[in-house]
Amino acid sequence: MRSAVTVSLTASAVLAGGLFAGQAHAATPAPSITAPGGFVMNNGTGTTLYGKAADTRRSTGSTTKIMTAKVVLSQPNLNLDAKVTIQKAYSDYIVAKNASSARLIVGDKVTVRQLLYGLMLPSGCDAAYALADKFGSGTTRDARVKSFIGKMNDEARRLGLRNTHFDSFDGIGSGQNYSTPRDLTKIASSAMKNSTFRTVVKTKSTSQKVTTKSGGYRYMLWTNTNKLLSTYSGAIGVKTGSGPQAKYCLVFAATRGTKTVIGTVLGAPSEANRAADVKKLLDYGFTR
């Protein structure tokens, strides 16, 4: 009789414990963020952890460059040490667009790997142009750039992303460069499967030795615009973005233990708001 009572009490305790645990889990409120769009998922399982207007199309700013890098890294027989000569057109573009720059110097020979650092750390639109020119197809620069942007859209379709379209290699488009928090997160999640991409986007700063036009060399010093790498424990990437239409954006990822949380905020009203939003979303993601 005593044994039966014990079993009954134990069962009741287990049920009660499960009930209370469920209540405690449910009591964790979803955070309120200032950005109009946000999305977070478990990178290992693909499970959605948070969404706010997750499928609403918005301007993406330089988070576009995640796809730029992904297309480059998906090229068959890619040689990361192949050298690209920096053209005057790339620097002219930076000046004309008042765009973020890796400060590439005309005539220098820079490797594809180095261009990826220049693309993702200082968010160099000149590096993006160089990569589009290198990996697009065609007999003219304009044709090669158009071809490369086509590859970006082909990749978006391959990933099944219906709310993403690119009209530029760097996010400076003509109004038809858009994505959503969910789509950008999926692009980044796919890109993070590439070891070179992971290495680049988690790098806080780098010094790269490049060959000058005269055959000498110089060092290019690049610092990552993603301050999350220095302010959030476990941060491993991914890419900032900003602009008049895009406002302040960030595709972010962090790992703690065996869990990686990855997500996106689009359209935050300020850099400080963006940082606060991302911290809230990561903290919340790690509790789910």
PDB file of C-alpha atoms in Angstrom:
ATOM      1  CA  MET A   1       0.000   0.000   0.000  1.00  0.00           C
ATOM      2  CA  ARG A   2       2.840   2.346   0.923  1.00  0.00           C
ATOM      3  CA  SER A   3       4.516   1.585  -2.430  1.00  0.00           C
ATOM      4  CA  ALA A   4       1.370   2.470  -4.350  1.00  0.00           C
ATOM      5  CA  VAL A   5       1.061   5.782  -2.511  1.00  0.00           C
ATOM      6  CA  THR A   6       4.696   6.560  -3.243  1.00  0.00           C
ATOM      7  CA  VAL A   7       4.242   5.834  -6.955  1.00  0.00           C
ATOM      8  CA  SER A   8       1.111   7.980  -7.022  1.00  0.00           C
ATOM      9  CA  LEU A   9       2.846  10.880  -5.323  1.00  0.00           C
ATOM     10  CA  THR A  10       5.864  10.580  -7.601  1.00  0.00           C
ATOM     11  CA  ALA A  11       3.669  10.600 -10.679  1.00  0.00           C
ATOM     12  CA  SER A  12       1.832  13.655  -9.385  1.00  0.00           C
ATOM     13  CA  ALA A  13       5.126  15.411  -8.732  1.00  0.00           C
ATOM     14  CA  VAL A  14       6.342  14.666 -12.270  1.00  0.00           C
ATOM     15  CA  LEU A  15       3.107  15.971 -13.775  1.00  0.00           C
ATOM     16  CA  ALA A  16       3.197  19.075 -11.628  1.00  0.00           C
ATOM     17  CA  GLY A  17       6.853  19.677 -12.439  1.00  0.00           C
ATOM     18  CA  GLY A  18       6.118  19.377 -16.143  1.00  0.00           C
ATOM     19  CA  LEU A  19       3.191  21.744 -15.819  1.00  0.00           C
ATOM     20  CA  PHE A  20       5.166  24.339 -13.924  1.00  0.00           C
ATOM     21  CA  ALA A  21       8.096  24.029 -16.322  1.00  0.00           C
ATOM     22  CA  GLY A  22       5.746  24.617 -19.233  1.00  0.00           C
ATOM     23  CA  GLN A  23       4.266  27.637 -17.499  1.00  0.00           C
ATOM     24  CA  ALA A  24       7.741  29.051 -16.808  1.00  0.00           C
ATOM     25  CA  HIS A  25       8.721  28.541 -20.449  1.00  0.00           C
ATOM     26  CA  ALA A  26       5.543  30.184 -21.717  1.00  0.00           C
ATOM     27  CA  ALA A  27       6.066  33.086 -19.317  1.00  0.00           C
ATOM     28  CA  THR A  28       9.161  34.256 -21.224  1.00  0.00           C
ATOM     29  CA  PRO A  29       7.730  37.173 -23.222  1.00  0.00           C
ATOM     30  CA  ALA A  30       8.786  37.863 -26.789  1.00  0.00           C
ATOM     31  CA  PRO A  31      10.876  41.045 -26.853  1.00  0.00           C
ATOM     32  CA  SER A  32       9.657  44.348 -28.205  1.00  0.00           C
ATOM     33  CA  ILE A  33      12.012  45.784 -30.836  1.00  0.00           C
ATOM     34  CA  THR A  34      12.119  49.197 -32.504  1.00  0.00           C
ATOM     35  CA  ALA A  35      12.921  47.764 -35.951  1.00  0.00           C
ATOM     36  CA  PRO A  36       9.792  47.256 -38.082  1.00  0.00           C
ATOM     37  CA  GLY A  37      11.030  43.836 -39.193  1.00  0.00           C
ATOM     38  CA  GLY A  38      12.812  41.015 -37.406  1.00  0.00           C
ATOM     39  CA  PHE A  39      13.299  37.271 -37.515  1.00  0.00           C
ATOM     40  CA  VAL A  40      15.274  34.738 -35.492  1.00  0.00           C
ATOM     41  CA  MET A  41      15.744  31.008 -35.956  1.00  0.00           C
ATOM     42  CA  ASN A  42      17.700  28.089 -34.564  1.00  0.00           C
ATOM     43  CA  ASN A  43      20.404  27.635 -37.172  1.00  0.00           C
ATOM     44  CA  GLY A  44      20.748  23.931 -36.467  1.00  0.00           C
ATOM     45  CA  THR A  45      17.076  22.975 -36.772  1.00  0.00           C
ATOM     46  CA  GLY A  46      15.627  25.834 -38.804  1.00  0.00           C
ATOM     47  CA  THR A  47      12.989  26.347 -36.122  1.00  0.00           C
ATOM     48  CA  THR A  48      11.509  29.839 -35.997  1.00  0.00           C
ATOM     49  CA  LEU A  49      12.143  31.478 -32.627  1.00  0.00           C
ATOM     50  CA  TYR A  50      10.817  34.987 -33.297  1.00  0.00           C
ATOM     51  CA  GLY A  51       9.137  36.936 -36.052  1.00  0.00           C
ATOM     52  CA  LYS A  52       7.935  40.489 -36.588  1.00  0.00           C
ATOM     53  CA  ALA A  53       6.735  41.314 -40.110  1.00  0.00           C
ATOM     54  CA  ALA A  54       9.137  38.531 -41.058  1.00  0.00           C
ATOM     55  CA  ASP A  55       7.881  38.300 -44.649  1.00  0.00           C
ATOM     56  CA  THR A  56       7.461  41.998 -45.407  1.00  0.00           C
ATOM     57  CA  ARG A  57       9.749  43.188 -48.195  1.00  0.00           C
ATOM     58  CA  ARG A  58      12.179  45.923 -47.229  1.00  0.00           C
ATOM     59  CA  SER A  59      15.303  47.599 -48.520  1.00  0.00           C
ATOM     60  CA  THR A  60      18.344  45.663 -47.329  1.00  0.00           C
ATOM     61  CA  GLY A  61      21.289  48.035 -47.626  1.00  0.00           C
ATOM     62  CA  SER A  62      24.666  46.321 -47.503  1.00  0.00           C
ATOM     63  CA  THR A  63      23.260  43.092 -46.057  1.00  0.00           C
ATOM     64  CA  THR A  64      22.878  42.435 -49.806  1.00  0.00           C
ATOM     65  CA  LYS A  65      26.606  41.666 -49.791  1.00  0.00           C
ATOM     66  CA  ILE A  66      25.935  38.362 -48.030  1.00  0.00           C
ATOM     67  CA  MET A  67      24.495  37.119 -51.311  1.00  0.00           C
ATOM     68  CA  THR A  68      27.370  38.725 -53.239  1.00  0.00           C
ATOM     69  CA  ALA A  69      29.830  36.681 -51.192  1.00  0.00           C
ATOM     70  CA  LYS A  70      27.685  33.542 -51.427  1.00  0.00           C
ATOM     71  CA  VAL A  71      27.565  33.709 -55.231  1.00  0.00           C
ATOM     72  CA  VAL A  72      31.340  34.157 -55.433  1.00  0.00           C
ATOM     73  CA  LEU A  73      31.973  31.240 -53.080  1.00  0.00           C
ATOM     74  CA  SER A  74      29.616  28.994 -55.056  1.00  0.00           C
ATOM     75  CA  GLN A  75      31.566  29.386 -58.309  1.00  0.00           C
ATOM     76  CA  PRO A  76      32.883  26.090 -59.690  1.00  0.00           C
ATOM     77  CA  ASN A  77      36.639  25.542 -59.367  1.00  0.00           C
ATOM     78  CA  LEU A  78      36.996  28.757 -57.389  1.00  0.00           C
ATOM     79  CA  ASN A  79      40.562  29.892 -56.792  1.00  0.00           C
ATOM     80  CA  LEU A  80      40.530  32.178 -53.762  1.00  0.00           C
ATOM     81  CA  ASP A  81      44.133  33.171 -54.449  1.00  0.00           C
ATOM     82  CA  ALA A  82      43.455  34.354 -58.012  1.00  0.00           C
ATOM     83  CA  LYS A  83      44.398  38.020 -58.385  1.00  0.00           C
ATOM     84  CA  VAL A  84      42.093  40.773 -59.573  1.00  0.00           C
ATOM     85  CA  THR A  85      43.481  44.072 -60.859  1.00  0.00           C
ATOM     86  CA  ILE A  86      41.642  47.046 -59.376  1.00  0.00           C
ATOM     87  CA  GLN A  87      40.114  49.221 -62.090  1.00  0.00           C
ATOM     88  CA  LYS A  88      39.455  52.965 -62.084  1.00  0.00           C
ATOM     89  CA  ALA A  89      35.761  52.214 -62.656  1.00  0.00           C
ATOM     90  CA  TYR A  90      35.529  50.758 -59.150  1.00  0.00           C
ATOM     91  CA  SER A  91      36.866  53.867 -57.444  1.00  0.00           C
ATOM     92  CA  ASP A  92      34.827  56.142 -59.712  1.00  0.00           C
ATOM     93  CA  TYR A  93      31.720  54.229 -58.641  1.00  0.00           C
ATOM     94  CA  ILE A  94      32.500  54.806 -54.961  1.00  0.00           C
ATOM     95  CA  VAL A  95      32.836  58.533 -55.539  1.00  0.00           C
ATOM     96  CA  ALA A  96      29.698  58.785 -57.671  1.00  0.00           C
ATOM     97  CA  LYS A  97      27.569  56.854 -55.167  1.00  0.00           C
ATOM     98  CA  ASN A  98      29.239  58.221 -52.026  1.00  0.00           C
ATOM     99  CA  ALA A  99      29.448  54.565 -51.069  1.00  0.00           C
ATOM    100  CA  SER A 100      31.219  52.655 -48.307  1.00  0.00           C
ATOM    101  CA  SER A 101      34.693  51.662 -49.429  1.00  0.00           C
ATOM    102  CA  ALA A 102      37.501  49.183 -48.859  1.00  0.00           C
ATOM    103  CA  ARG A 103      39.788  51.954 -50.185  1.00  0.00           C
ATOM    104  CA  LEU A 104      41.080  49.762 -52.984  1.00  0.00           C
ATOM    105  CA  ILE A 105      43.780  51.446 -55.067  1.00  0.00           C
ATOM    106  CA  VAL A 106      43.711  51.441 -58.865  1.00  0.00           C
ATOM    107  CA  GLY A 107      46.325  49.115 -60.337  1.00  0.00           C
ATOM    108  CA  ASP A 108      46.757  46.999 -57.206  1.00  0.00           C
ATOM    109  CA  LYS A 109      46.391  43.247 -57.596  1.00  0.00           C
ATOM    110  CA  VAL A 110      44.136  41.853 -54.881  1.00  0.00           C
ATOM    111  CA  THR A 111      43.182  38.212 -54.394  1.00  0.00           C
ATOM    112  CA  VAL A 112      39.591  37.014 -54.435  1.00  0.00           C
ATOM    113  CA  ARG A 113      39.955  36.034 -50.774  1.00  0.00           C
ATOM    114  CA  GLN A 114      41.155  39.544 -49.919  1.00  0.00           C
ATOM    115  CA  LEU A 115      38.262  41.067 -51.851  1.00  0.00           C
ATOM    116  CA  LEU A 116      35.867  39.020 -49.720  1.00  0.00           C
ATOM    117  CA  TYR A 117      37.411  40.573 -46.602  1.00  0.00           C
ATOM    118  CA  GLY A 118      37.149  44.016 -48.200  1.00  0.00           C
ATOM    119  CA  LEU A 119      33.527  43.276 -49.061  1.00  0.00           C
ATOM    120  CA  MET A 120      32.374  42.005 -45.680  1.00  0.00           C
ATOM    121  CA  LEU A 121      34.453  43.911 -43.104  1.00  0.00           C
ATOM    122  CA  PRO A 122      34.503  47.587 -44.193  1.00  0.00           C
ATOM    123  CA  SER A 123      31.526  46.838 -46.489  1.00  0.00           C
ATOM    124  CA  GLY A 124      33.462  47.898 -49.555  1.00  0.00           C
ATOM    125  CA  CYS A 125      31.236  48.613 -52.530  1.00  0.00           C
ATOM    126  CA  ASP A 126      34.431  48.821 -54.597  1.00  0.00           C
ATOM    127  CA  ALA A 127      35.228  45.240 -53.558  1.00  0.00           C
ATOM    128  CA  ALA A 128      31.681  44.223 -54.488  1.00  0.00           C
ATOM    129  CA  TYR A 129      32.088  45.814 -57.912  1.00  0.00           C
ATOM    130  CA  ALA A 130      35.425  44.058 -58.450  1.00  0.00           C
ATOM    131  CA  LEU A 131      33.898  40.673 -57.568  1.00  0.00           C
ATOM    132  CA  ALA A 132      30.864  41.227 -59.808  1.00  0.00           C
ATOM    133  CA  ASP A 133      33.160  42.210 -62.677  1.00  0.00           C
ATOM    134  CA  LYS A 134      35.364  39.173 -62.060  1.00  0.00           C
ATOM    135  CA  PHE A 135      32.649  36.533 -61.750  1.00  0.00           C
ATOM    136  CA  GLY A 136      30.002  37.797 -64.145  1.00  0.00           C
ATOM    137  CA  SER A 137      29.963  36.693 -67.787  1.00  0.00           C
ATOM    138  CA  GLY A 138      30.188  38.934 -70.842  1.00  0.00           C
ATOM    139  CA  THR A 139      32.501  40.956 -73.063  1.00  0.00           C
ATOM    140  CA  THR A 140      31.813  44.292 -71.359  1.00  0.00           C
ATOM    141  CA  ARG A 141      31.894  45.354 -67.716  1.00  0.00           C
ATOM    142  CA  ASP A 142      28.211  46.271 -67.776  1.00  0.00           C
ATOM    143  CA  ALA A 143      27.326  42.857 -69.184  1.00  0.00           C
ATOM    144  CA  ARG A 144      29.410  41.080 -66.550  1.00  0.00           C
ATOM    145  CA  VAL A 145      27.803  43.054 -63.721  1.00  0.00           C
ATOM    146  CA  LYS A 146      24.309  42.341 -65.078  1.00  0.00           C
ATOM    147  CA  SER A 147      25.210  38.666 -65.350  1.00  0.00           C
ATOM    148  CA  PHE A 148      26.480  38.568 -61.768  1.00  0.00           C
ATOM    149  CA  ILE A 149      23.313  40.173 -60.396  1.00  0.00           C
ATOM    150  CA  GLY A 150      21.411  37.562 -62.389  1.00  0.00           C
ATOM    151  CA  LYS A 151      23.354  34.883 -60.537  1.00  0.00           C
ATOM    152  CA  MET A 152      22.341  36.483 -57.233  1.00  0.00           C
ATOM    153  CA  ASN A 153      18.678  36.237 -58.222  1.00  0.00           C
ATOM    154  CA  ASP A 154      19.144  32.687 -59.495  1.00  0.00           C
ATOM    155  CA  GLU A 155      20.552  31.743 -56.092  1.00  0.00           C
ATOM    156  CA  ALA A 156      17.607  33.368 -54.319  1.00  0.00           C
ATOM    157  CA  ARG A 157      15.229  31.291 -56.451  1.00  0.00           C
ATOM    158  CA  ARG A 158      17.252  28.150 -55.777  1.00  0.00           C
ATOM    159  CA  LEU A 159      16.789  28.773 -52.077  1.00  0.00           C
ATOM    160  CA  GLY A 160      13.041  29.123 -52.626  1.00  0.00           C
ATOM    161  CA  LEU A 161      12.949  32.789 -51.597  1.00  0.00           C
ATOM    162  CA  ARG A 162       9.894  34.461 -53.123  1.00  0.00           C
ATOM    163  CA  ASN A 163      10.266  37.823 -51.409  1.00  0.00           C
ATOM    164  CA  THR A 164      13.844  38.591 -52.415  1.00  0.00           C
ATOM    165  CA  HIS A 165      15.137  40.406 -55.482  1.00  0.00           C
ATOM    166  CA  PHE A 166      18.467  42.055 -56.249  1.00  0.00           C
ATOM    167  CA  ASP A 167      19.145  44.849 -58.714  1.00  0.00           C
ATOM    168  CA  SER A 168      22.668  45.578 -57.459  1.00  0.00           C
ATOM    169  CA  PHE A 169      25.787  43.799 -56.248  1.00  0.00           C
ATOM    170  CA  ASP A 170      26.065  45.917 -53.099  1.00  0.00           C
ATOM    171  CA  GLY A 171      22.594  47.117 -52.050  1.00  0.00           C
ATOM    172  CA  ILE A 172      22.790  50.461 -53.860  1.00  0.00           C
ATOM    173  CA  GLY A 173      20.058  49.753 -56.372  1.00  0.00           C
ATOM    174  CA  SER A 174      17.286  51.498 -58.239  1.00  0.00           C
ATOM    175  CA  GLY A 175      14.417  50.545 -55.980  1.00  0.00           C
ATOM    176  CA  GLN A 176      14.192  46.852 -56.833  1.00  0.00           C
ATOM    177  CA  ASN A 177      16.671  45.575 -54.257  1.00  0.00           C
ATOM    178  CA  TYR A 178      14.651  44.027 -51.450  1.00  0.00           C
ATOM    179  CA  SER A 179      14.318  41.055 -49.147  1.00  0.00           C
ATOM    180  CA  THR A 180      12.670  40.142 -45.845  1.00  0.00           C
ATOM    181  CA  PRO A 181      13.969  39.293 -42.380  1.00  0.00           C
ATOM    182  CA  ARG A 182      13.133  35.603 -42.939  1.00  0.00           C
ATOM    183  CA  ASP A 183      14.704  35.450 -46.413  1.00  0.00           C
ATOM    184  CA  LEU A 184      17.911  37.232 -45.399  1.00  0.00           C
ATOM    185  CA  THR A 185      18.267  34.895 -42.435  1.00  0.00           C
ATOM    186  CA  LYS A 186      17.941  31.915 -44.765  1.00  0.00           C
ATOM    187  CA  ILE A 187      20.531  33.375 -47.147  1.00  0.00           C
ATOM    188  CA  ALA A 188      22.951  33.887 -44.261  1.00  0.00           C
ATOM    189  CA  SER A 189      22.279  30.438 -42.838  1.00  0.00           C
ATOM    190  CA  SER A 190      23.115  28.904 -46.196  1.00  0.00           C
ATOM    191  CA  ALA A 191      26.226  31.079 -46.599  1.00  0.00           C
ATOM    192  CA  MET A 192      27.453  30.095 -43.126  1.00  0.00           C
ATOM    193  CA  LYS A 193      27.833  26.508 -44.339  1.00  0.00           C
ATOM    194  CA  ASN A 194      30.922  27.698 -46.223  1.00  0.00           C
ATOM    195  CA  SER A 195      34.055  27.704 -44.066  1.00  0.00           C
ATOM    196  CA  THR A 196      35.645  30.661 -45.880  1.00  0.00           C
ATOM    197  CA  PHE A 197      32.510  32.741 -45.371  1.00  0.00           C
ATOM    198  CA  ARG A 198      32.410  31.840 -41.665  1.00  0.00           C
ATOM    199  CA  THR A 199      36.055  32.789 -41.240  1.00  0.00           C
ATOM    200  CA  VAL A 200      35.634  36.143 -42.964  1.00  0.00           C
ATOM    201  CA  VAL A 201      32.473  37.313 -41.194  1.00  0.00           C
ATOM    202  CA  LYS A 202      33.731  36.520 -37.692  1.00  0.00           C
ATOM    203  CA  THR A 203      36.960  38.488 -38.249  1.00  0.00           C
ATOM    204  CA  LYS A 204      37.059  41.745 -36.263  1.00  0.00           C
ATOM    205  CA  SER A 205      39.947  43.262 -38.204  1.00  0.00           C
ATOM    206  CA  THR A 206      42.592  42.182 -40.674  1.00  0.00           C
ATOM    207  CA  SER A 207      45.773  43.374 -42.355  1.00  0.00           C
ATOM    208  CA  GLN A 208      46.101  42.130 -45.937  1.00  0.00           C
ATOM    209  CA  LYS A 209      49.253  42.328 -48.035  1.00  0.00           C
ATOM    210  CA  VAL A 210      48.432  43.257 -51.641  1.00  0.00           C
ATOM    211  CA  THR A 211      50.607  43.732 -54.716  1.00  0.00           C
ATOM    212  CA  THR A 212      50.945  47.253 -56.086  1.00  0.00           C
ATOM    213  CA  LYS A 213      50.947  48.271 -59.748  1.00  0.00           C
ATOM    214  CA  SER A 214      54.732  48.684 -59.655  1.00  0.00           C
ATOM    215  CA  GLY A 215      55.265  45.170 -58.275  1.00  0.00           C
ATOM    216  CA  GLY A 216      55.805  46.201 -54.680  1.00  0.00           C
ATOM    217  CA  TYR A 217      53.330  45.670 -51.902  1.00  0.00           C
ATOM    218  CA  ARG A 218      51.187  47.512 -49.396  1.00  0.00           C
ATOM    219  CA  TYR A 219      49.037  46.487 -46.417  1.00  0.00           C
ATOM    220  CA  MET A 220      45.321  47.089 -46.409  1.00  0.00           C
ATOM    221  CA  LEU A 221      43.851  47.451 -42.919  1.00  0.00           C
ATOM    222  CA  TRP A 222      40.148  46.598 -42.616  1.00  0.00           C
ATOM    223  CA  THR A 223      37.926  46.707 -39.530  1.00  0.00           C
ATOM    224  CA  ASN A 224      34.563  44.959 -39.354  1.00  0.00           C
ATOM    225  CA  THR A 225      31.552  47.294 -39.190  1.00  0.00           C
ATOM    226  CA  ASN A 226      29.752  44.585 -37.175  1.00  0.00           C
ATOM    227  CA  LYS A 227      30.355  45.743 -33.594  1.00  0.00           C
ATOM    228  CA  LEU A 228      28.336  42.791 -32.305  1.00  0.00           C
ATOM    229  CA  LEU A 229      31.511  40.716 -32.620  1.00  0.00           C
ATOM    230  CA  SER A 230      33.037  42.711 -29.776  1.00  0.00           C
ATOM    231  CA  THR A 231      29.931  43.326 -27.671  1.00  0.00           C
ATOM    232  CA  TYR A 232      28.031  40.031 -27.563  1.00  0.00           C
ATOM    233  CA  SER A 233      29.449  36.821 -26.158  1.00  0.00           C
ATOM    234  CA  GLY A 234      29.515  34.104 -28.795  1.00  0.00           C
ATOM    235  CA  ALA A 235      28.861  36.390 -31.775  1.00  0.00           C
ATOM    236  CA  ILE A 236      30.147  34.895 -35.049  1.00  0.00           C
ATOM    237  CA  GLY A 237      28.796  37.292 -37.734  1.00  0.00           C
ATOM    238  CA  VAL A 238      27.235  38.274 -40.050  1.00  0.00           C
ATOM    239  CA  LYS A 239      26.734  41.664 -41.830  1.00  0.00           C
ATOM    240  CA  THR A 240      25.610  45.233 -41.196  1.00  0.00           C
ATOM    241  CA  GLY A 241      23.627  47.374 -43.588  1.00  0.00           C
ATOM    242  CA  SER A 242      22.361  50.944 -43.678  1.00  0.00           C
ATOM    243  CA  GLY A 243      21.002  53.552 -46.019  1.00  0.00           C
ATOM    244  CA  PRO A 244      18.349  56.241 -46.495  1.00  0.00           C
ATOM    245  CA  GLN A 245      15.666  53.669 -47.316  1.00  0.00           C
ATOM    246  CA  ALA A 246      17.070  50.677 -45.459  1.00  0.00           C
ATOM    247  CA  LYS A 247      17.728  52.596 -42.211  1.00  0.00           C
ATOM    248  CA  TYR A 248      19.840  50.349 -39.931  1.00  0.00           C
ATOM    249  CA  CYS A 249      19.967  46.620 -40.607  1.00  0.00           C
ATOM    250  CA  LEU A 250      21.900  43.663 -39.277  1.00  0.00           C
ATOM    251  CA  VAL A 251      22.016  39.990 -40.073  1.00  0.00           C
ATOM    252  CA  PHE A 252      23.458  38.393 -36.958  1.00  0.00           C
ATOM    253  CA  ALA A 253      24.546  35.036 -35.561  1.00  0.00           C
ATOM    254  CA  ALA A 254      25.920  33.775 -32.258  1.00  0.00           C
ATOM    255  CA  THR A 255      26.839  30.407 -30.818  1.00  0.00           C
ATOM    256  CA  ARG A 256      26.652  29.308 -27.193  1.00  0.00           C
ATOM    257  CA  GLY A 257      27.419  25.712 -26.392  1.00  0.00           C
ATOM    258  CA  THR A 258      26.007  23.612 -29.210  1.00  0.00           C
ATOM    259  CA  LYS A 259      23.297  26.110 -30.188  1.00  0.00           C
ATOM    260  CA  THR A 260      23.608  28.731 -32.913  1.00  0.00           C
ATOM    261  CA  VAL A 261      20.983  31.453 -33.202  1.00  0.00           C
ATOM    262  CA  ILE A 262      20.774  33.409 -36.445  1.00  0.00           C
ATOM    263  CA  GLY A 263      18.503  36.266 -37.433  1.00  0.00           C
ATOM    264  CA  THR A 264      17.885  39.635 -39.031  1.00  0.00           C
ATOM    265  CA  VAL A 265      16.602  43.075 -38.127  1.00  0.00           C
ATOM    266  CA  LEU A 266      15.625  45.492 -40.894  1.00  0.00           C
ATOM    267  CA  GLY A 267      14.832  49.185 -40.688  1.00  0.00           C
ATOM    268  CA  ALA A 268      15.900  50.046 -37.133  1.00  0.00           C
ATOM    269  CA  PRO A 269      15.722  53.835 -36.643  1.00  0.00           C
ATOM    270  CA  SER A 270      19.298  54.201 -35.370  1.00  0.00           C
ATOM    271  CA  GLU A 271      22.516  52.278 -34.879  1.00  0.00           C
ATOM    272  CA  ALA A 272      21.892  52.230 -31.118  1.00  0.00           C
ATOM    273  CA  ASN A 273      18.367  50.900 -31.622  1.00  0.00           C
ATOM    274  CA  ARG A 274      19.715  48.219 -33.932  1.00  0.00           C
ATOM    275  CA  ALA A 275      22.256  47.089 -31.352  1.00  0.00           C
ATOM    276  CA  ALA A 276      19.642  46.966 -28.589  1.00  0.00           C
ATOM    277  CA  ASP A 277      17.170  45.070 -30.788  1.00  0.00           C
ATOM    278  CA  VAL A 278      19.720  42.451 -31.762  1.00  0.00           C
ATOM    279  CA  LYS A 279      20.834  41.864 -28.172  1.00  0.00           C
ATOM    280  CA  LYS A 280      17.201  41.351 -27.123  1.00  0.00           C
ATOM    281  CA  LEU A 281      16.579  38.917 -29.957  1.00  0.00           C
ATOM    282  CA  LEU A 282      19.720  36.888 -29.301  1.00  0.00           C
ATOM    283  CA  ASP A 283      19.046  36.713 -25.569  1.00  0.00           C
ATOM    284  CA  TYR A 284      15.505  35.583 -26.303  1.00  0.00           C
ATOM    285  CA  GLY A 285      16.656  33.088 -28.919  1.00  0.00           C
ATOM    286  CA  PHE A 286      18.972  31.386 -26.480  1.00  0.00           C
ATOM    287  CA  THR A 287      16.113  30.882 -23.998  1.00  0.00           C
ATOM    288  CA  ARG A 288      13.899  29.095 -26.495  1.00  0.00           C
TER     289      ARG A 288
END
